[in-house]
Amino acid sequence: MSIWQLSYLIAPSRDPPAIPHWSIDGSADPPYKLELWPFRIQTELSVQPSSSRSSKMIFTKTLLALAFVAIANAQFSPNYESGRNGMVHLFEWKWDDIAAECENFLGPYGYAGLQVSPVNENAVKSGRPWWERYQPISYKLTTRSGNEEQFASMVKRCNAVGVRTYVDVVFNHMAADGGTYGTAGSTADPSTKSFPGVPFSSLDFNPTCSISNYNDANQVRNCELVGLRDLNQGNSWVQDKVVEFLNHLIELGVAGFRVDAAKHMWPSDLGVIYGRLNNLNTAHGFSSGAKPYIFQEVIDMGGEAISKTEYTGIGAVTEFRHSDSIGKAFRGKDQLQYLVNWGTAWGFAASDRSLVFVDNHDNQRGHGAGGADVLTYKVPKQYKMASAFMLAHPFGVPRVMSSFSFDDTDQGPPTTDGTNIASPGFNSDMSCSGGWVCEHRWRQIYNMVAFRNAADGAELQNWWDNGSNQISFSRGNKAFVAFNNDNYDLNSSLQTGLPAGTYCDVISGVKNGSSCTGKSVTVGSDGRASISISSSADDGVLALHVNAKL
Ligand code: 5J7
Ligand code: CA
């Protein structure tokens, strides 16, 4: 029999990435070189044939097997528990509060995952702005959200109730000048690029220059973003430290990562780092061989040197065009009828490569892409409509934003004393108090997460529009949603796709036993129902699904 020798080599490269595939070098004789694109993982196959014929067969079979492994292990699945969909970003929440939220709310109400603020040590900045957490000092897991023990316990408690954790990881850079000590007690001297808590020294960073021209990819990736000391991800020590940090989080049971400022890093370096990540921890319920889900922050609104397509071969991307387009549509700058082809036709990445959102922690403050059109909790009616559309539509992996209220764009989370983060309070209607907005606890949002779960796998069907801003569609025969963004009422008999019966509108109320606290809608044996949405309604949406049938 033939004997193969596999040796794994990592080759640094700056080539553009592609859809993952194995490529073979052109040589006719063994050893054959195989390369998994775009991860730059090379495998050498030494084939010792007993006869040239069988060696060719085994070679072909091996190629097929390796290609299968590459697909099965691709990091494009969020690793959700089956029947669950939708994640929430609990921006600046404390780990103990999140653990309780998983058990009391996220698990029971069907959320599949949560994104947490950066877990590693950050620079302590005066006034404690939210953005200090994007200024790393070390990879020690102590922040204002809690320490490593609390984080580990949170991940475990959330996994136990079916809610997966995704960590916002910041490794494009370390802190800028002025950040001389961190939340875990480490000191640093950014002015000399000294971060002993890791440790990183000046050798690990790119030479100082500033990013001013977004049409120059070299500058965007090799220079400093607003003075943040720019790590060289092509450096093997930097790779080792980052991989160690991410693998530590995988060991603790996380399901994936949001990669901050991915646009400012070379895709080929990211491919090397991702290629060295361990499989998810099976002790936390992940299937064996599961890879971390990776969604990369690449702000690509067009017109710049860097395109999101350079990143979609190695992970998903945060689809900022979705945020911009959905904001424009529900602000009335685009008619809802045009949403009929919502998806890649709008310039979005493929559905399984798009992490979609109405707003994020950055663009809700006008700091990031999308500008004035981004919808936030400050415009509740339009925000609920846009969120309902995102959650009802099958496109993308949706993320719900959960904010603290702010007036000033630098303002950090609510505190008890100016330093320590305050826990959210809860009102009898389940909404939050104490400065926490908790959009994820708004009925119109959490009930649409349940809608998405009920609709799981069902195609978009029965699209209807009135030629302007009244639309409706079904998800197979599982769920139906209608929107009215015109300044006159919607009163129409519409095809819901649903089985005959009476359903609770989960926007105006909740199903409570055999009754509904909001509007009830009767679907006839032909699937049609008379649908009404007043133009002066608080929300402008009506949603029905089979799990809210009365
Ligand atoms: C990067 C982009 O490529 C981009 O297109 C964008 O819109 C924003 C950024 C950006 O990313 C950051 C990532 C970090 O991890 C840390 C950061 O501090 C930033 C960051 O500052 C940043 O850009 C800010 O916002 C842009 C709209 C401005 O054009 C930039 O100049 C910058 O603004 C700076 O914000 C101010 O100049 C400076 O005075 C102020 O102290 C600083 C405050 O920090 C932030 O606003 C942090 C933003 C941030 C953005 C993110 O997308 C993110 O994931 C994390 C933080
Ligand atoms: Ca960089």
Coordinates of C-alpha atoms and ligand atoms in Angstrom, one line a residue:
M1 CA 0.0 0.0 0.0
S2 CA 1.0 3.6 -0.5
I3 CA 2.3 5.7 2.3
W4 CA 1.6 9.4 2.4
Q5 CA 3.6 11.9 4.3
L6 CA 1.7 15.1 5.2
S7 CA 3.6 18.1 6.2
Y8 CA 2.0 21.4 6.9
L9 CA 3.7 24.6 6.0
I10 CA 2.5 28.0 6.4
A11 CA 3.7 30.4 3.7
P12 CA 3.2 34.2 4.2
S13 CA 1.9 35.7 1.1
R14 CA 0.1 38.8 -0.2
D15 CA -1.8 37.1 -3.0
P16 CA -5.5 37.9 -3.4
P17 CA -7.8 35.3 -1.8
A18 CA -10.3 33.2 -3.6
I19 CA -13.1 30.8 -2.9
P20 CA -11.5 28.0 -0.7
H21 CA -10.2 25.2 -2.9
W22 CA -7.2 22.9 -3.1
S23 CA -4.7 23.6 -5.9
I24 CA -1.9 21.3 -7.0
D25 CA 1.4 22.4 -8.4
G26 CA 2.2 21.4 -11.9
S27 CA 5.0 18.9 -11.3
A28 CA 4.5 15.4 -12.8
D29 CA 6.3 13.5 -10.1
P30 CA 5.8 13.2 -6.3
P31 CA 6.0 14.8 -3.9
Y32 CA 2.9 16.7 -5.1
K33 CA 2.3 20.1 -3.4
L34 CA -1.3 20.9 -2.5
E35 CA -2.4 24.2 -1.3
L36 CA -5.7 25.2 0.4
W37 CA -6.6 28.6 -1.0
P38 CA -6.9 31.2 0.3
F39 CA -5.6 30.0 3.7
R40 CA -2.1 29.3 2.3
I41 CA -2.0 26.1 4.1
Q42 CA 0.3 23.8 2.1
T43 CA 0.3 20.0 2.2
E44 CA 2.9 17.9 0.6
L45 CA 1.9 14.5 -0.6
S46 CA 4.6 11.9 -1.0
V47 CA 3.1 8.9 -2.8
Q48 CA 5.0 5.7 -2.7
P49 CA 3.2 3.6 -5.3
S50 CA 2.9 -0.2 -5.3
S51 CA 1.9 0.4 -8.9
S52 CA 1.5 3.6 -10.8
R53 CA -2.2 2.9 -11.4
S54 CA -3.2 2.5 -7.7
S55 CA -1.1 5.5 -6.7
K56 CA -3.1 7.7 -9.1
M57 CA -6.4 6.3 -7.7
I58 CA -5.3 6.9 -4.2
F59 CA -4.1 10.4 -5.1
T60 CA -7.5 11.2 -6.6
K61 CA -9.4 9.8 -3.6
T62 CA -7.2 11.8 -1.2
L63 CA -7.8 15.0 -3.2
L64 CA -11.6 14.4 -2.9
A65 CA -11.4 13.6 0.8
L66 CA -9.3 16.7 1.4
A67 CA -11.7 18.9 -0.6
F68 CA -14.6 17.6 1.4
V69 CA -12.8 18.3 4.7
A70 CA -12.2 21.9 3.5
I71 CA -15.9 22.4 2.8
A72 CA -17.1 20.7 6.0
N73 CA -14.7 22.8 8.1
A74 CA -15.4 26.1 6.4
Q75 CA -15.9 28.9 8.9
F76 CA -19.1 30.4 7.4
S77 CA -21.6 28.7 9.7
P78 CA -22.5 30.6 13.0
N79 CA -22.7 27.2 14.7
Y80 CA -26.2 27.9 16.1
E81 CA -28.2 25.3 17.8
S82 CA -30.8 23.9 15.4
G83 CA -34.1 25.8 15.4
R84 CA -32.4 29.0 16.6
N85 CA -31.5 32.1 14.6
G86 CA -30.5 35.7 15.3
M87 CA -27.8 37.2 17.5
V88 CA -27.8 40.2 19.7
H89 CA -24.9 42.6 20.4
L90 CA -25.0 43.3 24.2
F91 CA -22.8 46.3 23.9
E92 CA -20.8 47.0 27.0
W93 CA -22.8 44.6 29.2
K94 CA -21.1 42.9 32.2
W95 CA -20.5 39.2 32.0
D96 CA -22.5 38.3 35.0
D97 CA -25.5 40.3 33.7
I98 CA -25.2 38.5 30.3
A99 CA -25.1 35.1 31.9
A100 CA -28.4 36.0 33.7
E101 CA -29.8 37.5 30.5
C102 CA -29.1 34.2 28.6
E103 CA -31.0 32.2 31.2
N104 CA -33.9 34.7 31.8
F105 CA -34.4 36.1 28.4
L106 CA -32.2 35.1 25.4
G107 CA -32.5 31.4 25.8
P108 CA -36.3 31.3 26.5
Y109 CA -37.1 33.9 23.7
G110 CA -35.2 32.0 21.0
Y111 CA -32.0 34.0 20.5
A112 CA -29.2 31.9 19.0
G113 CA -26.2 34.0 19.9
L114 CA -24.7 37.1 21.3
Q115 CA -21.8 39.4 20.5
V116 CA -19.9 40.7 23.5
S117 CA -17.7 43.8 23.7
P118 CA -13.9 43.2 23.6
V119 CA -12.9 40.8 26.4
N120 CA -9.2 41.7 26.6
E121 CA -7.5 44.4 28.6
N122 CA -7.9 47.9 27.2
A123 CA -6.5 51.3 27.9
V124 CA -8.2 53.3 30.6
K125 CA -9.1 56.7 29.0
S126 CA -10.3 59.8 30.8
G127 CA -14.1 60.1 30.9
R128 CA -14.3 56.3 30.1
P129 CA -15.6 56.6 26.5
W130 CA -17.0 53.5 24.8
W131 CA -14.1 53.5 22.3
E132 CA -11.4 52.8 25.0
R133 CA -12.3 49.1 24.6
Y134 CA -10.9 49.3 21.1
Q135 CA -7.5 50.3 22.4
P136 CA -5.9 47.0 23.6
I137 CA -3.1 46.9 26.2
S138 CA -2.8 43.1 26.5
Y139 CA -4.7 39.8 26.0
K140 CA -5.4 39.4 29.7
L141 CA -9.2 38.9 30.1
T142 CA -10.1 41.6 32.5
T143 CA -12.2 44.6 31.5
R144 CA -14.9 46.7 32.9
S145 CA -17.3 43.9 31.9
G146 CA -15.6 41.4 34.3
N147 CA -12.7 39.0 34.6
E148 CA -11.7 35.7 33.0
E149 CA -13.6 33.6 35.6
Q150 CA -16.7 35.6 35.1
F151 CA -16.4 35.5 31.3
A152 CA -15.8 31.7 31.3
S153 CA -18.8 31.2 33.5
M154 CA -21.0 33.4 31.3
V155 CA -20.0 31.4 28.1
K156 CA -20.8 28.2 29.9
R157 CA -24.2 29.3 31.2
C158 CA -25.1 30.8 27.8
N159 CA -24.1 27.6 25.9
A160 CA -26.2 25.6 28.4
V161 CA -29.3 27.4 27.3
G162 CA -28.5 27.3 23.6
V163 CA -27.0 30.8 23.2
R164 CA -23.6 31.0 21.5
T165 CA -21.0 33.7 22.2
Y166 CA -19.1 35.7 19.6
V167 CA -16.2 37.8 20.8
D168 CA -15.3 41.2 19.3
V169 CA -11.5 40.8 18.8
V170 CA -9.2 43.7 18.2
F171 CA -5.8 42.8 16.8
N172 CA -5.1 45.3 14.0
H173 CA -3.6 47.5 16.6
M174 CA -2.8 48.3 20.2
A175 CA -3.5 51.5 22.1
A176 CA -2.6 55.0 20.9
D177 CA -0.5 57.4 22.8
G178 CA -1.9 58.4 26.2
G179 CA -3.1 54.9 27.1
T180 CA -0.4 54.1 29.7
Y181 CA -2.3 51.5 31.8
G182 CA -5.0 49.0 31.3
T183 CA -8.1 47.5 32.9
A184 CA -6.1 44.4 34.1
G185 CA -3.4 46.6 35.7
S186 CA -0.8 46.2 33.0
T187 CA 1.3 49.3 32.1
A188 CA 2.3 50.2 28.5
D189 CA 4.1 52.9 26.7
P190 CA 2.4 53.3 23.3
S191 CA 4.8 56.1 22.4
T192 CA 7.7 53.6 22.2
K193 CA 5.4 50.7 21.1
S194 CA 6.0 48.8 24.3
F195 CA 3.2 46.5 25.6
P196 CA 4.9 44.3 28.2
G197 CA 1.5 42.7 29.2
V198 CA 1.6 40.6 25.9
P199 CA 4.6 41.3 25.4
F200 CA 4.9 43.3 22.2
S201 CA 7.8 45.6 21.4
S202 CA 8.5 48.0 18.6
L203 CA 9.7 45.0 16.4
D204 CA 6.1 43.8 16.3
F205 CA 4.6 46.9 14.8
N206 CA 4.5 48.6 11.4
P207 CA 6.5 51.8 11.1
T208 CA 4.5 54.9 12.1
C209 CA 2.6 56.7 9.3
S210 CA -1.0 57.8 9.3
I211 CA -3.9 56.7 7.2
S212 CA -5.3 59.5 5.1
N213 CA -5.8 58.0 1.7
Y214 CA -8.3 55.2 1.5
N215 CA -7.5 54.7 -2.1
D216 CA -4.1 53.3 -1.1
A217 CA -4.5 49.8 0.2
N218 CA -0.9 49.7 1.5
Q219 CA -1.5 52.8 3.6
V220 CA -4.9 51.5 4.9
R221 CA -3.3 48.3 6.0
N222 CA 0.3 49.3 7.0
C223 CA -0.2 52.7 8.6
E224 CA -1.9 53.8 11.9
L225 CA -5.6 54.3 12.2
V226 CA -6.0 57.5 14.2
G227 CA -2.7 56.9 16.0
L228 CA -3.5 53.3 17.1
R229 CA -0.1 51.4 17.1
D230 CA -0.4 49.2 14.1
L231 CA 0.6 45.5 14.6
N232 CA 2.3 43.7 11.8
Q233 CA 0.1 40.5 11.4
G234 CA 2.7 39.1 9.0
N235 CA 5.2 38.9 11.9
S236 CA 5.3 35.3 13.3
W237 CA 5.4 36.5 17.0
V238 CA 2.3 38.6 16.4
Q239 CA 0.6 35.7 14.7
D240 CA 1.6 33.4 17.7
K241 CA 0.2 35.8 20.3
V242 CA -3.0 36.5 18.4
V243 CA -3.6 32.7 17.7
E244 CA -2.9 31.9 21.4
F245 CA -5.5 34.6 22.4
L246 CA -8.2 33.3 20.0
N247 CA -7.5 29.7 20.9
H248 CA -7.8 30.5 24.5
L249 CA -11.3 31.9 23.9
I250 CA -12.2 28.8 21.8
E251 CA -11.1 26.7 24.8
L252 CA -13.5 28.7 27.0
G253 CA -16.4 27.7 24.6
V254 CA -16.9 30.7 22.3
A255 CA -18.5 30.0 18.8
G256 CA -16.7 32.6 16.8
F257 CA -15.3 36.1 16.4
R258 CA -16.1 39.6 15.1
V259 CA -12.8 40.7 13.7
D260 CA -12.5 44.5 14.3
A261 CA -10.9 46.6 11.6
A262 CA -10.3 43.7 9.3
K263 CA -10.1 46.1 6.4
H264 CA -6.9 47.4 8.0
M265 CA -5.3 44.0 7.8
W266 CA -4.0 41.9 4.9
P267 CA -6.5 39.1 4.0
S268 CA -3.5 36.7 3.4
D269 CA -2.3 37.4 7.0
L270 CA -5.8 36.8 8.4
G271 CA -6.0 33.6 6.4
V272 CA -2.9 32.3 8.1
I273 CA -4.2 33.3 11.6
Y274 CA -7.7 31.7 10.9
G275 CA -6.0 28.6 9.5
R276 CA -4.3 28.0 12.9
L277 CA -7.4 28.2 15.0
N278 CA -8.6 25.2 16.9
N279 CA -11.9 23.5 16.3
L280 CA -14.7 24.6 18.7
N281 CA -14.8 23.0 22.1
T282 CA -17.0 19.8 22.0
A283 CA -17.3 20.0 25.8
H284 CA -19.6 23.0 25.2
G285 CA -21.9 21.1 22.8
F286 CA -20.2 21.9 19.4
S287 CA -20.0 19.2 16.9
S288 CA -16.6 17.7 16.4
G289 CA -14.7 19.5 13.6
A290 CA -16.8 22.7 13.9
K291 CA -14.8 25.8 13.1
P292 CA -15.2 29.3 14.7
Y293 CA -17.6 31.5 12.8
I294 CA -15.7 34.6 11.6
F295 CA -17.3 37.9 10.6
Q296 CA -14.9 40.6 9.6
E297 CA -15.5 44.3 9.9
V298 CA -14.8 45.5 6.4
I299 CA -16.5 48.8 5.7
D300 CA -16.9 48.8 2.0
M301 CA -19.4 51.3 0.7
G302 CA -17.6 51.3 -2.7
G303 CA -15.2 53.8 -4.2
E304 CA -12.2 52.7 -2.1
A305 CA -9.1 50.6 -2.8
I306 CA -10.3 47.7 -0.5
S307 CA -13.2 45.5 -1.4
K308 CA -15.1 43.1 0.9
T309 CA -14.6 40.4 -1.8
E310 CA -11.0 40.2 -0.7
Y311 CA -12.3 38.8 2.6
T312 CA -15.4 36.7 1.7
G313 CA -13.2 33.7 0.8
I314 CA -11.9 33.4 4.4
G315 CA -15.0 34.4 6.5
A316 CA -18.2 36.5 6.5
V317 CA -18.1 40.3 6.5
T318 CA -20.2 42.8 8.3
E319 CA -22.4 44.1 5.5
F320 CA -22.5 47.9 6.0
R321 CA -24.4 48.3 2.7
H322 CA -27.3 46.4 4.3
S323 CA -27.3 48.9 7.2
D324 CA -27.2 51.9 4.8
S325 CA -29.8 50.5 2.4
I326 CA -32.3 49.4 5.0
G327 CA -32.0 52.8 6.7
K328 CA -32.7 54.7 3.5
A329 CA -35.7 52.4 2.7
F330 CA -37.4 52.8 6.0
R331 CA -36.6 56.5 6.2
G332 CA -38.7 56.8 3.0
K333 CA -35.7 57.7 0.8
D334 CA -36.3 54.5 -1.2
Q335 CA -39.7 52.9 -1.8
L336 CA -40.4 49.6 -0.1
Q337 CA -41.6 48.0 -3.3
Y338 CA -37.9 48.0 -4.5
L339 CA -37.0 45.6 -1.7
V340 CA -38.5 42.8 -3.9
N341 CA -35.0 41.7 -4.9
W342 CA -33.3 42.4 -1.5
G343 CA -30.0 40.6 -1.4
T344 CA -26.9 40.4 -3.7
A345 CA -28.7 42.6 -6.3
W346 CA -28.3 45.4 -3.8
G347 CA -24.5 45.0 -3.8
F348 CA -24.4 42.8 -0.7
A349 CA -22.1 39.9 -0.2
A350 CA -23.6 36.4 -0.6
S351 CA -26.2 35.5 2.1
D352 CA -23.9 33.1 4.0
R353 CA -21.1 35.7 3.9
S354 CA -23.2 38.6 5.1
L355 CA -23.6 39.5 8.8
V356 CA -26.5 42.0 8.5
F357 CA -27.7 44.7 10.9
V358 CA -29.8 47.8 11.0
D359 CA -27.2 49.7 13.1
N360 CA -24.0 48.8 15.0
H361 CA -22.2 50.3 18.0
D362 CA -20.2 52.5 15.7
N363 CA -22.5 53.8 13.0
Q364 CA -25.4 54.4 15.5
R365 CA -23.2 57.3 16.7
G366 CA -22.5 58.6 13.3
H367 CA -18.9 57.5 13.7
G368 CA -19.0 54.9 11.0
A369 CA -20.4 54.1 7.5
G370 CA -23.9 54.9 6.6
G371 CA -24.0 58.4 8.0
A372 CA -27.3 60.2 8.6
D373 CA -29.4 57.4 7.1
V374 CA -28.6 54.8 9.8
L375 CA -31.7 54.0 11.9
T376 CA -31.3 53.7 15.6
Y377 CA -33.4 53.4 18.7
K378 CA -33.9 57.1 18.6
V379 CA -36.4 56.7 15.7
P380 CA -38.4 53.8 17.2
K381 CA -41.1 53.3 14.6
Q382 CA -38.8 53.2 11.6
Y383 CA -36.3 51.2 13.6
K384 CA -38.9 48.5 14.5
M385 CA -40.0 48.3 10.9
A386 CA -36.4 47.9 9.5
S387 CA -35.6 45.4 12.2
A388 CA -38.7 43.4 11.5
F389 CA -37.9 43.4 7.8
M390 CA -34.3 42.2 8.4
L391 CA -35.5 39.4 10.7
A392 CA -38.4 38.4 8.4
H393 CA -36.3 38.3 5.3
P394 CA -34.1 35.1 4.7
F395 CA -31.1 37.1 3.6
G396 CA -27.9 37.0 5.8
V397 CA -27.1 36.3 9.4
P398 CA -28.9 39.0 11.3
R399 CA -27.6 40.8 14.4
V400 CA -29.8 42.9 16.7
M401 CA -28.1 45.9 18.4
S402 CA -28.7 46.4 22.1
S403 CA -27.6 49.8 23.1
F404 CA -27.2 52.1 26.1
S405 CA -28.8 55.5 25.5
F406 CA -26.4 58.4 24.7
D407 CA -26.5 62.1 23.9
D408 CA -22.8 62.5 23.3
T409 CA -21.1 60.2 20.8
D410 CA -18.1 59.5 23.1
Q411 CA -20.3 58.6 26.1
G412 CA -19.6 55.3 27.7
P413 CA -22.1 52.9 29.3
P414 CA -24.1 53.7 32.5
T415 CA -22.0 53.5 35.6
T416 CA -22.7 53.4 39.3
D417 CA -19.8 55.8 40.1
G418 CA -18.3 57.1 36.9
T419 CA -16.1 54.0 36.7
N420 CA -17.9 50.7 37.3
I421 CA -20.5 49.7 34.7
A422 CA -24.1 49.6 36.1
S423 CA -26.3 46.5 35.7
P424 CA -29.5 47.0 33.7
G425 CA -32.8 47.2 35.6
F426 CA -35.9 45.6 34.3
N427 CA -39.5 46.9 34.2
S428 CA -42.6 44.8 34.6
D429 CA -43.2 44.9 30.8
M430 CA -39.7 43.3 30.4
S431 CA -38.1 46.5 29.0
C432 CA -34.9 47.8 30.6
S433 CA -34.1 50.8 32.8
G434 CA -31.1 52.5 34.1
G435 CA -29.9 53.9 30.8
W436 CA -30.0 50.6 29.0
V437 CA -32.2 50.6 25.8
C438 CA -32.3 46.9 25.3
E439 CA -33.8 46.9 21.8
H440 CA -33.6 43.1 22.0
R441 CA -36.3 43.2 24.7
W442 CA -38.7 45.2 22.6
R443 CA -41.7 43.0 21.7
Q444 CA -41.5 44.0 18.0
I445 CA -37.9 42.7 17.9
Y446 CA -37.9 39.6 20.2
N447 CA -41.1 38.4 18.6
M448 CA -39.5 38.7 15.2
V449 CA -36.7 36.5 16.4
A450 CA -39.4 33.9 17.2
F451 CA -40.8 34.6 13.7
R452 CA -37.5 33.9 12.1
N453 CA -37.2 30.6 14.0
A454 CA -40.7 29.6 13.0
A455 CA -39.8 30.4 9.4
D456 CA -36.5 28.6 9.4
G457 CA -35.7 27.1 6.0
A458 CA -38.9 28.4 4.4
E459 CA -38.5 30.4 1.2
L460 CA -39.7 33.9 0.6
Q461 CA -43.0 33.6 -1.3
N462 CA -46.2 35.6 -2.1
W463 CA -44.5 39.0 -2.5
W464 CA -47.0 41.7 -2.8
D465 CA -46.7 45.5 -3.0
N466 CA -49.0 48.4 -3.8
G467 CA -46.5 50.0 -6.1
S468 CA -45.1 52.2 -3.4
N469 CA -44.5 51.6 0.3
Q470 CA -46.9 48.9 1.3
I471 CA -45.4 45.4 1.0
S472 CA -46.0 41.9 2.3
F473 CA -44.5 38.4 1.8
S474 CA -44.6 35.0 3.3
R475 CA -42.0 32.5 4.4
G476 CA -43.4 29.4 2.7
N477 CA -46.5 28.4 4.7
K478 CA -44.8 29.2 8.0
A479 CA -45.0 32.9 8.5
F480 CA -46.3 36.2 6.9
V481 CA -45.4 39.8 7.3
A482 CA -46.8 43.1 6.0
F483 CA -45.4 46.7 6.2
N484 CA -47.0 50.1 5.7
N485 CA -44.6 53.0 5.2
D486 CA -47.1 55.1 3.2
N487 CA -48.9 58.0 4.7
Y488 CA -52.3 56.3 4.2
D489 CA -53.7 53.2 5.7
L490 CA -53.2 49.7 4.4
N491 CA -56.5 47.8 4.0
S492 CA -56.1 44.8 1.7
S493 CA -57.0 41.2 1.3
L494 CA -53.6 39.5 1.0
Q495 CA -52.2 36.1 0.3
T496 CA -50.5 35.0 3.6
G497 CA -49.4 31.5 2.4
L498 CA -50.6 30.2 5.9
P499 CA -52.9 27.4 6.8
A500 CA -56.5 28.5 7.6
G501 CA -57.0 29.6 11.2
T502 CA -56.7 32.6 13.5
Y503 CA -53.3 34.0 14.3
C504 CA -51.9 36.5 16.8
D505 CA -50.2 39.5 15.3
V506 CA -46.9 39.3 17.2
I507 CA -46.1 43.0 16.5
S508 CA -49.1 44.5 18.3
G509 CA -49.2 41.8 21.0
V510 CA -48.1 38.4 22.3
K511 CA -49.9 35.1 22.2
N512 CA -51.1 34.3 25.7
G513 CA -52.6 30.8 25.9
S514 CA -55.4 30.8 23.4
S515 CA -55.7 34.5 23.2
C516 CA -53.7 37.4 21.8
T517 CA -52.9 40.6 23.6
G518 CA -52.8 42.5 20.2
K519 CA -54.7 42.1 16.9
S520 CA -56.0 38.7 15.8
V521 CA -56.0 37.9 12.1
T522 CA -58.2 35.2 10.5
V523 CA -56.8 33.4 7.5
G524 CA -59.3 31.7 5.2
S525 CA -59.0 28.3 3.6
D526 CA -57.6 30.0 0.5
G527 CA -54.7 31.5 2.5
R528 CA -56.1 35.0 2.2
A529 CA -56.6 37.4 5.1
S530 CA -57.8 40.9 5.4
I531 CA -54.8 43.0 6.6
S532 CA -55.0 46.5 8.1
I533 CA -52.1 48.7 9.2
S534 CA -53.0 52.3 10.0
S535 CA -50.5 54.9 8.8
S536 CA -50.6 56.3 12.3
A537 CA -49.8 53.0 14.0
D538 CA -46.9 53.0 16.5
D539 CA -45.0 50.3 14.4
G540 CA -46.3 49.9 10.8
V541 CA -45.8 46.2 10.7
L542 CA -48.1 43.1 11.1
A543 CA -46.5 39.6 11.5
L544 CA -48.1 36.2 11.8
H545 CA -46.5 32.8 12.2
V546 CA -47.4 29.2 12.8
N547 CA -46.1 29.2 16.4
A548 CA -48.5 32.0 17.2
K549 CA -51.6 30.4 15.9
L550 CA -54.5 30.7 18.3
Ligands
5J7_1 C1 -12.2 52.6 10.5 C2 -12.6 52.5 9.2 O1 -12.0 51.9 8.2 C3 -13.8 53.2 8.9 O2 -14.3 53.2 7.6 C4 -14.6 53.8 9.8 O3 -15.7 54.4 9.5 C5 -14.1 53.9 11.2 C6 -12.9 53.2 11.5 C7 -12.4 53.3 12.8 O4 -12.2 52.0 13.4 C8 -11.6 51.9 14.6 C9 -11.4 50.6 15.1 C10 -10.9 50.5 16.4 O5 -10.7 49.3 16.9 C11 -10.6 51.6 17.2 C12 -10.8 52.9 16.7 O6 -10.5 53.9 17.4 C13 -11.3 53.0 15.4 C14 -11.6 54.3 14.9 O7 -11.3 55.4 15.5 C15 -12.1 54.4 13.6 O8 -12.4 55.6 13.0 C16 -13.0 56.7 13.6 O9 -14.3 57.0 13.0 C17 -14.2 57.4 11.6 C18 -15.6 57.7 11.1 C19 -13.3 58.7 11.5 O10 -13.2 58.9 10.1 C20 -12.0 58.3 12.1 O11 -11.2 59.5 12.1 C21 -12.1 57.9 13.5 O12 -12.5 58.9 14.3 C22 -11.8 59.1 15.5 O13 -12.6 58.5 16.6 C23 -11.5 60.5 15.8 O14 -10.8 61.1 14.8 C24 -10.8 60.6 17.2 O15 -10.7 62.0 17.5 C25 -11.6 59.9 18.3 O16 -10.9 59.9 19.5 C26 -11.9 58.5 17.8 C27 -12.8 57.8 18.8 O17 -12.8 56.4 18.5 C28 -13.8 55.9 17.7 O18 -14.6 56.6 17.1 C29 -13.8 54.5 17.5 C30 -14.4 54.0 16.4 C31 -14.6 52.6 16.1 C32 -15.0 52.2 14.9 C33 -15.2 50.9 14.6 O19 -15.7 50.5 13.3 C34 -14.9 49.9 15.5 O20 -15.1 48.7 15.1 C35 -14.5 50.3 16.7 C36 -14.3 51.6 17.0
CA2 CA -3.0 47.5 10.0

